[in-house]
Amino acid sequence: MAKILFVMTGVDHWTLADGTQHPTGYWAEEFAAPYEAFKAAGHDIVVATPGAVVPPIDRGSLAPEANGGPEGAEKVAEILRKATELSSPIDLSTVDLADYDAVYYPGGHGPMEDLAVNPVSGELLTAALASGKPLGVVCHAPAALLATADTDGKSPFAGYRLTGFTNAEETQAGLADKAKWLLQDRLVELGTDFREGEPWAPHIEVDRNLYTGQNPASSAPLAAELLKAL
């Protein structure tokens, strides 16, 4: 039985280029699908957020159209209701990587706001990468990798093959022209080898111990790969 750390956003908004706050948080499927898979395999899960705040959910991610219909939406909602770990997160600053066998970052636009500039998360990601332990990051959560850059802009993730929410997907979602920056652009600037799949289709990349998924649909396949590694 392994112990898996879920590092999640602590904010309920994403600040757009014009200064307005777009309501967001974490994306339901990106928590629920891996959570269900890891729990079914008998693993323990601990949720950590900045300041130990209960991670806010992006309400849009609970809609039937975001979950393949009403049945899918109800299934995701039920998983979230039963996930007691969500209501009692630990403070990210108290995390000791040695206590965990794997680290997983769910997305949603929330990480674009807080984890992208969180130095504690940046240090944890750097340590996780160096440890060789499986590190999973999906959709918008690779924004957290931006916090691993040093003062010269160099990151230990430079040169790693990875994926994340693409410019095409952000454009189709209607937010690309409102954003301060786009995730794909910033990951390329960071020096990563960004790989883009078809919009909204499952797409994962595995490079050494780094496991990344492009979008919500990639959450379950990513979890399956992490389970193999465990």
PDB file of C-alpha atoms in Angstrom:
ATOM      1  CA  MET A   1       0.000   0.000   0.000  1.00  0.00           C
ATOM      2  CA  ALA A   2       1.401   3.367  -1.014  1.00  0.00           C
ATOM      3  CA  LYS A   3       0.809   6.851   0.364  1.00  0.00           C
ATOM      4  CA  ILE A   4       0.078   9.453  -2.300  1.00  0.00           C
ATOM      5  CA  LEU A   5       0.192  13.209  -1.817  1.00  0.00           C
ATOM      6  CA  PHE A   6      -2.373  15.275  -3.730  1.00  0.00           C
ATOM      7  CA  VAL A   7      -1.189  18.898  -3.979  1.00  0.00           C
ATOM      8  CA  MET A   8      -4.160  21.122  -4.764  1.00  0.00           C
ATOM      9  CA  THR A   9      -5.027  24.764  -5.327  1.00  0.00           C
ATOM     10  CA  GLY A  10      -6.294  26.867  -2.471  1.00  0.00           C
ATOM     11  CA  VAL A  11      -7.959  29.610  -4.517  1.00  0.00           C
ATOM     12  CA  ASP A  12     -11.409  29.998  -6.045  1.00  0.00           C
ATOM     13  CA  HIS A  13     -10.483  32.435  -8.818  1.00  0.00           C
ATOM     14  CA  TRP A  14      -8.068  33.114 -11.652  1.00  0.00           C
ATOM     15  CA  THR A  15      -7.144  36.754 -12.302  1.00  0.00           C
ATOM     16  CA  LEU A  16      -7.539  37.643 -15.975  1.00  0.00           C
ATOM     17  CA  ALA A  17      -5.575  40.217 -17.971  1.00  0.00           C
ATOM     18  CA  ASP A  18      -8.128  42.963 -17.281  1.00  0.00           C
ATOM     19  CA  GLY A  19      -7.975  42.322 -13.531  1.00  0.00           C
ATOM     20  CA  THR A  20     -11.332  40.559 -13.229  1.00  0.00           C
ATOM     21  CA  GLN A  21     -11.544  37.324 -11.280  1.00  0.00           C
ATOM     22  CA  HIS A  22     -12.709  34.266 -13.192  1.00  0.00           C
ATOM     23  CA  PRO A  23     -14.381  31.800 -10.761  1.00  0.00           C
ATOM     24  CA  THR A  24     -12.466  28.527 -10.662  1.00  0.00           C
ATOM     25  CA  GLY A  25     -10.678  26.103  -8.318  1.00  0.00           C
ATOM     26  CA  TYR A  26      -9.747  22.490  -8.986  1.00  0.00           C
ATOM     27  CA  TRP A  27     -11.384  20.490 -11.792  1.00  0.00           C
ATOM     28  CA  ALA A  28     -13.597  17.699 -10.408  1.00  0.00           C
ATOM     29  CA  GLU A  29     -12.653  14.899 -12.830  1.00  0.00           C
ATOM     30  CA  GLU A  30      -8.945  15.536 -12.321  1.00  0.00           C
ATOM     31  CA  PHE A  31      -9.344  14.805  -8.628  1.00  0.00           C
ATOM     32  CA  ALA A  32     -12.097  12.197  -8.798  1.00  0.00           C
ATOM     33  CA  ALA A  33     -10.764   9.826 -11.475  1.00  0.00           C
ATOM     34  CA  PRO A  34      -7.280   9.361  -9.933  1.00  0.00           C
ATOM     35  CA  TYR A  35      -8.701   9.366  -6.405  1.00  0.00           C
ATOM     36  CA  GLU A  36     -11.079   6.537  -7.279  1.00  0.00           C
ATOM     37  CA  ALA A  37      -8.334   4.557  -9.038  1.00  0.00           C
ATOM     38  CA  PHE A  38      -5.809   4.943  -6.210  1.00  0.00           C
ATOM     39  CA  LYS A  39      -8.364   4.114  -3.519  1.00  0.00           C
ATOM     40  CA  ALA A  40      -9.557   1.028  -5.420  1.00  0.00           C
ATOM     41  CA  ALA A  41      -5.937  -0.156  -5.472  1.00  0.00           C
ATOM     42  CA  GLY A  42      -5.763   0.197  -1.691  1.00  0.00           C
ATOM     43  CA  HIS A  43      -3.560   3.276  -1.469  1.00  0.00           C
ATOM     44  CA  ASP A  44      -3.758   6.092   1.076  1.00  0.00           C
ATOM     45  CA  ILE A  45      -4.243   9.699  -0.038  1.00  0.00           C
ATOM     46  CA  VAL A  46      -3.344  12.932   1.736  1.00  0.00           C
ATOM     47  CA  VAL A  47      -4.441  16.321   0.380  1.00  0.00           C
ATOM     48  CA  ALA A  48      -2.188  19.355   0.851  1.00  0.00           C
ATOM     49  CA  THR A  49      -2.944  22.983  -0.017  1.00  0.00           C
ATOM     50  CA  PRO A  50      -1.262  26.321   0.687  1.00  0.00           C
ATOM     51  CA  GLY A  51      -2.341  27.291   4.196  1.00  0.00           C
ATOM     52  CA  ALA A  52      -4.336  24.057   4.634  1.00  0.00           C
ATOM     53  CA  VAL A  53      -7.437  25.680   3.122  1.00  0.00           C
ATOM     54  CA  VAL A  54     -10.129  23.322   1.832  1.00  0.00           C
ATOM     55  CA  PRO A  55      -9.563  23.196  -1.941  1.00  0.00           C
ATOM     56  CA  PRO A  56     -12.340  25.080  -3.765  1.00  0.00           C
ATOM     57  CA  ILE A  57     -14.009  23.276  -6.647  1.00  0.00           C
ATOM     58  CA  ASP A  58     -14.642  24.810 -10.056  1.00  0.00           C
ATOM     59  CA  ARG A  59     -18.435  24.656 -10.145  1.00  0.00           C
ATOM     60  CA  GLY A  60     -18.362  24.312 -13.919  1.00  0.00           C
ATOM     61  CA  SER A  61     -16.593  20.983 -13.557  1.00  0.00           C
ATOM     62  CA  LEU A  62     -19.664  19.499 -11.861  1.00  0.00           C
ATOM     63  CA  ALA A  63     -21.959  20.227 -14.814  1.00  0.00           C
ATOM     64  CA  PRO A  64     -23.375  17.299 -16.825  1.00  0.00           C
ATOM     65  CA  GLU A  65     -21.770  18.626 -20.025  1.00  0.00           C
ATOM     66  CA  ALA A  66     -18.355  18.456 -18.352  1.00  0.00           C
ATOM     67  CA  ASN A  67     -18.886  14.840 -17.327  1.00  0.00           C
ATOM     68  CA  GLY A  68     -20.425  13.129 -20.348  1.00  0.00           C
ATOM     69  CA  GLY A  69     -23.979  13.619 -19.114  1.00  0.00           C
ATOM     70  CA  PRO A  70     -26.024  13.583 -15.884  1.00  0.00           C
ATOM     71  CA  GLU A  71     -24.934  10.069 -14.905  1.00  0.00           C
ATOM     72  CA  GLY A  72     -21.243  10.961 -15.148  1.00  0.00           C
ATOM     73  CA  ALA A  73     -21.819  14.180 -13.214  1.00  0.00           C
ATOM     74  CA  GLU A  74     -23.556  12.295 -10.413  1.00  0.00           C
ATOM     75  CA  LYS A  75     -20.765   9.722 -10.251  1.00  0.00           C
ATOM     76  CA  VAL A  76     -18.112  12.438  -9.902  1.00  0.00           C
ATOM     77  CA  ALA A  77     -20.175  14.283  -7.292  1.00  0.00           C
ATOM     78  CA  GLU A  78     -20.548  11.047  -5.305  1.00  0.00           C
ATOM     79  CA  ILE A  79     -16.781  10.434  -5.327  1.00  0.00           C
ATOM     80  CA  LEU A  80     -16.206  13.970  -4.054  1.00  0.00           C
ATOM     81  CA  ARG A  81     -18.817  13.535  -1.313  1.00  0.00           C
ATOM     82  CA  LYS A  82     -17.071  10.404  -0.044  1.00  0.00           C
ATOM     83  CA  ALA A  83     -13.545  11.860  -0.279  1.00  0.00           C
ATOM     84  CA  THR A  84     -13.111  12.924   3.338  1.00  0.00           C
ATOM     85  CA  GLU A  85      -9.486  13.883   2.593  1.00  0.00           C
ATOM     86  CA  LEU A  86     -10.773  16.967   0.752  1.00  0.00           C
ATOM     87  CA  SER A  87     -12.259  18.467   3.909  1.00  0.00           C
ATOM     88  CA  SER A  88      -9.133  18.018   6.041  1.00  0.00           C
ATOM     89  CA  PRO A  89      -6.081  19.048   4.001  1.00  0.00           C
ATOM     90  CA  ILE A  90      -2.674  19.562   5.541  1.00  0.00           C
ATOM     91  CA  ASP A  91      -0.592  22.705   5.053  1.00  0.00           C
ATOM     92  CA  LEU A  92       1.698  22.389   2.055  1.00  0.00           C
ATOM     93  CA  SER A  93       4.513  23.955   4.087  1.00  0.00           C
ATOM     94  CA  THR A  94       4.469  21.003   6.519  1.00  0.00           C
ATOM     95  CA  VAL A  95       4.882  18.294   3.852  1.00  0.00           C
ATOM     96  CA  ASP A  96       7.836  15.921   4.180  1.00  0.00           C
ATOM     97  CA  LEU A  97       8.368  14.204   0.834  1.00  0.00           C
ATOM     98  CA  ALA A  98       9.904  11.217   2.611  1.00  0.00           C
ATOM     99  CA  ASP A  99       6.430  10.343   3.947  1.00  0.00           C
ATOM    100  CA  TYR A 100       5.037   9.719   0.443  1.00  0.00           C
ATOM    101  CA  ASP A 101       5.518   7.227  -2.372  1.00  0.00           C
ATOM    102  CA  ALA A 102       4.133   9.482  -5.117  1.00  0.00           C
ATOM    103  CA  VAL A 103       2.961  13.063  -5.684  1.00  0.00           C
ATOM    104  CA  TYR A 104       0.001  14.116  -7.824  1.00  0.00           C
ATOM    105  CA  TYR A 105      -1.179  17.592  -8.867  1.00  0.00           C
ATOM    106  CA  PRO A 106      -4.783  17.908 -10.186  1.00  0.00           C
ATOM    107  CA  GLY A 107      -5.537  20.907 -12.389  1.00  0.00           C
ATOM    108  CA  GLY A 108      -8.286  23.427 -12.939  1.00  0.00           C
ATOM    109  CA  HIS A 109      -7.441  27.087 -13.465  1.00  0.00           C
ATOM    110  CA  GLY A 110      -6.734  27.479  -9.718  1.00  0.00           C
ATOM    111  CA  PRO A 111      -3.058  26.422  -9.953  1.00  0.00           C
ATOM    112  CA  MET A 112      -2.528  29.171 -12.563  1.00  0.00           C
ATOM    113  CA  GLU A 113      -3.262  31.647  -9.758  1.00  0.00           C
ATOM    114  CA  ASP A 114      -1.520  30.242  -6.690  1.00  0.00           C
ATOM    115  CA  LEU A 115       0.729  27.232  -7.337  1.00  0.00           C
ATOM    116  CA  ALA A 116       2.376  28.893 -10.346  1.00  0.00           C
ATOM    117  CA  VAL A 117       4.027  31.361  -7.949  1.00  0.00           C
ATOM    118  CA  ASN A 118       4.258  29.246  -4.791  1.00  0.00           C
ATOM    119  CA  PRO A 119       7.904  28.674  -3.785  1.00  0.00           C
ATOM    120  CA  VAL A 120       7.036  25.887  -1.306  1.00  0.00           C
ATOM    121  CA  SER A 121       5.310  23.955  -4.086  1.00  0.00           C
ATOM    122  CA  GLY A 122       8.242  24.723  -6.380  1.00  0.00           C
ATOM    123  CA  GLU A 123      10.689  23.222  -3.877  1.00  0.00           C
ATOM    124  CA  LEU A 124       8.485  20.150  -3.435  1.00  0.00           C
ATOM    125  CA  LEU A 125       8.292  19.599  -7.206  1.00  0.00           C
ATOM    126  CA  THR A 126      12.068  19.947  -7.524  1.00  0.00           C
ATOM    127  CA  ALA A 127      12.599  17.458  -4.703  1.00  0.00           C
ATOM    128  CA  ALA A 128      10.005  15.027  -6.092  1.00  0.00           C
ATOM    129  CA  LEU A 129      11.653  15.081  -9.513  1.00  0.00           C
ATOM    130  CA  ALA A 130      15.079  14.433  -7.984  1.00  0.00           C
ATOM    131  CA  SER A 131      13.745  11.661  -5.733  1.00  0.00           C
ATOM    132  CA  GLY A 132      12.730   9.398  -8.597  1.00  0.00           C
ATOM    133  CA  LYS A 133       9.283   8.949  -7.060  1.00  0.00           C
ATOM    134  CA  PRO A 134       6.349   9.062  -9.516  1.00  0.00           C
ATOM    135  CA  LEU A 135       5.243  12.661 -10.038  1.00  0.00           C
ATOM    136  CA  GLY A 136       1.914  13.169 -11.802  1.00  0.00           C
ATOM    137  CA  VAL A 137       0.704  16.558 -13.050  1.00  0.00           C
ATOM    138  CA  VAL A 138      -2.395  17.127 -15.198  1.00  0.00           C
ATOM    139  CA  CYS A 139      -4.093  19.815 -17.313  1.00  0.00           C
ATOM    140  CA  HIS A 140      -3.481  23.320 -15.827  1.00  0.00           C
ATOM    141  CA  ALA A 141      -1.484  21.968 -12.864  1.00  0.00           C
ATOM    142  CA  PRO A 142       1.823  22.070 -14.821  1.00  0.00           C
ATOM    143  CA  ALA A 143       1.574  25.823 -14.134  1.00  0.00           C
ATOM    144  CA  ALA A 144       3.089  24.847 -10.769  1.00  0.00           C
ATOM    145  CA  LEU A 145       6.324  23.946 -12.585  1.00  0.00           C
ATOM    146  CA  LEU A 146       6.852  27.654 -13.255  1.00  0.00           C
ATOM    147  CA  ALA A 147       7.649  28.087  -9.552  1.00  0.00           C
ATOM    148  CA  THR A 148      10.694  25.797  -9.944  1.00  0.00           C
ATOM    149  CA  ALA A 149      12.620  28.368 -12.001  1.00  0.00           C
ATOM    150  CA  ASP A 150      15.568  30.059 -10.331  1.00  0.00           C
ATOM    151  CA  THR A 151      16.450  33.744 -10.628  1.00  0.00           C
ATOM    152  CA  ASP A 152      17.960  33.087 -14.063  1.00  0.00           C
ATOM    153  CA  GLY A 153      14.786  31.333 -15.221  1.00  0.00           C
ATOM    154  CA  LYS A 154      16.401  27.885 -15.173  1.00  0.00           C
ATOM    155  CA  SER A 155      14.282  24.926 -14.046  1.00  0.00           C
ATOM    156  CA  PRO A 156      15.127  21.285 -13.324  1.00  0.00           C
ATOM    157  CA  PHE A 157      12.179  20.426 -15.582  1.00  0.00           C
ATOM    158  CA  ALA A 158      13.900  21.958 -18.619  1.00  0.00           C
ATOM    159  CA  GLY A 159      14.414  19.286 -21.242  1.00  0.00           C
ATOM    160  CA  TYR A 160      11.710  17.017 -19.856  1.00  0.00           C
ATOM    161  CA  ARG A 161       9.041  15.822 -22.281  1.00  0.00           C
ATOM    162  CA  LEU A 162       5.634  16.776 -20.937  1.00  0.00           C
ATOM    163  CA  THR A 163       2.169  17.990 -21.811  1.00  0.00           C
ATOM    164  CA  GLY A 164      -0.522  20.209 -20.310  1.00  0.00           C
ATOM    165  CA  PHE A 165      -3.571  22.247 -21.273  1.00  0.00           C
ATOM    166  CA  THR A 166      -2.830  23.581 -24.748  1.00  0.00           C
ATOM    167  CA  ASN A 167      -3.261  26.996 -26.330  1.00  0.00           C
ATOM    168  CA  ALA A 168      -5.785  25.404 -28.706  1.00  0.00           C
ATOM    169  CA  GLU A 169      -7.869  24.116 -25.804  1.00  0.00           C
ATOM    170  CA  GLU A 170      -7.706  27.443 -23.953  1.00  0.00           C
ATOM    171  CA  THR A 171      -8.830  29.157 -27.155  1.00  0.00           C
ATOM    172  CA  GLN A 172     -11.721  26.747 -27.646  1.00  0.00           C
ATOM    173  CA  ALA A 173     -12.682  27.213 -23.989  1.00  0.00           C
ATOM    174  CA  GLY A 174     -12.973  30.954 -24.726  1.00  0.00           C
ATOM    175  CA  LEU A 175     -10.354  32.164 -22.262  1.00  0.00           C
ATOM    176  CA  ALA A 176      -7.150  32.448 -24.296  1.00  0.00           C
ATOM    177  CA  ASP A 177      -7.712  36.067 -25.321  1.00  0.00           C
ATOM    178  CA  LYS A 178      -8.583  37.023 -21.722  1.00  0.00           C
ATOM    179  CA  ALA A 179      -5.611  35.387 -20.002  1.00  0.00           C
ATOM    180  CA  LYS A 180      -2.492  37.150 -18.725  1.00  0.00           C
ATOM    181  CA  TRP A 181      -0.466  34.230 -20.082  1.00  0.00           C
ATOM    182  CA  LEU A 182      -1.008  30.814 -21.597  1.00  0.00           C
ATOM    183  CA  LEU A 183       0.273  27.643 -19.997  1.00  0.00           C
ATOM    184  CA  GLN A 184       1.730  26.069 -23.145  1.00  0.00           C
ATOM    185  CA  ASP A 185       3.684  29.252 -23.942  1.00  0.00           C
ATOM    186  CA  ARG A 186       5.168  29.481 -20.455  1.00  0.00           C
ATOM    187  CA  LEU A 187       6.147  25.800 -20.323  1.00  0.00           C
ATOM    188  CA  VAL A 188       7.950  26.171 -23.652  1.00  0.00           C
ATOM    189  CA  GLU A 189       9.720  29.276 -22.299  1.00  0.00           C
ATOM    190  CA  LEU A 190      10.734  27.206 -19.256  1.00  0.00           C
ATOM    191  CA  GLY A 191      12.657  24.934 -21.619  1.00  0.00           C
ATOM    192  CA  THR A 192      10.409  21.878 -21.456  1.00  0.00           C
ATOM    193  CA  ASP A 193       9.761  19.648 -24.459  1.00  0.00           C
ATOM    194  CA  PHE A 194       6.028  20.347 -24.688  1.00  0.00           C
ATOM    195  CA  ARG A 195       4.003  17.763 -26.623  1.00  0.00           C
ATOM    196  CA  GLU A 196       0.526  18.624 -27.863  1.00  0.00           C
ATOM    197  CA  GLY A 197      -2.214  16.097 -28.587  1.00  0.00           C
ATOM    198  CA  GLU A 198      -5.652  16.567 -30.143  1.00  0.00           C
ATOM    199  CA  PRO A 199      -7.801  19.057 -28.206  1.00  0.00           C
ATOM    200  CA  TRP A 200      -9.829  17.399 -25.417  1.00  0.00           C
ATOM    201  CA  ALA A 201      -8.639  13.863 -26.290  1.00  0.00           C
ATOM    202  CA  PRO A 202      -6.715  11.827 -23.689  1.00  0.00           C
ATOM    203  CA  HIS A 203      -2.984  12.448 -24.054  1.00  0.00           C
ATOM    204  CA  ILE A 204      -0.235  11.592 -21.582  1.00  0.00           C
ATOM    205  CA  GLU A 205       3.533  11.870 -21.622  1.00  0.00           C
ATOM    206  CA  VAL A 206       5.937   9.903 -19.437  1.00  0.00           C
ATOM    207  CA  ASP A 207       9.564  11.001 -19.160  1.00  0.00           C
ATOM    208  CA  ARG A 208      11.598   9.311 -16.429  1.00  0.00           C
ATOM    209  CA  ASN A 209       9.527   9.780 -13.241  1.00  0.00           C
ATOM    210  CA  LEU A 210       7.461  12.692 -14.616  1.00  0.00           C
ATOM    211  CA  TYR A 211       3.905  11.760 -15.668  1.00  0.00           C
ATOM    212  CA  THR A 212       1.809  14.487 -17.298  1.00  0.00           C
ATOM    213  CA  GLY A 213      -1.680  14.658 -18.809  1.00  0.00           C
ATOM    214  CA  GLN A 214      -3.021  17.244 -21.232  1.00  0.00           C
ATOM    215  CA  ASN A 215      -6.615  17.767 -20.112  1.00  0.00           C
ATOM    216  CA  PRO A 216      -9.427  16.405 -17.890  1.00  0.00           C
ATOM    217  CA  ALA A 217      -9.894  13.359 -20.147  1.00  0.00           C
ATOM    218  CA  SER A 218      -6.249  12.457 -19.485  1.00  0.00           C
ATOM    219  CA  SER A 219      -6.768  12.098 -15.712  1.00  0.00           C
ATOM    220  CA  ALA A 220      -7.820   8.441 -15.662  1.00  0.00           C
ATOM    221  CA  PRO A 221      -5.123   7.259 -18.131  1.00  0.00           C
ATOM    222  CA  LEU A 222      -2.529   9.218 -16.141  1.00  0.00           C
ATOM    223  CA  ALA A 223      -3.669   7.560 -12.918  1.00  0.00           C
ATOM    224  CA  ALA A 224      -3.366   4.146 -14.576  1.00  0.00           C
ATOM    225  CA  GLU A 225       0.261   4.894 -15.515  1.00  0.00           C
ATOM    226  CA  LEU A 226       1.051   6.107 -11.997  1.00  0.00           C
ATOM    227  CA  LEU A 227      -0.450   2.913 -10.557  1.00  0.00           C
ATOM    228  CA  LYS A 228       1.836   0.849 -12.800  1.00  0.00           C
ATOM    229  CA  ALA A 229       4.822   2.811 -11.465  1.00  0.00           C
ATOM    230  CA  LEU A 230       3.724   2.193  -7.890  1.00  0.00           C
TER     231      LEU A 230
END
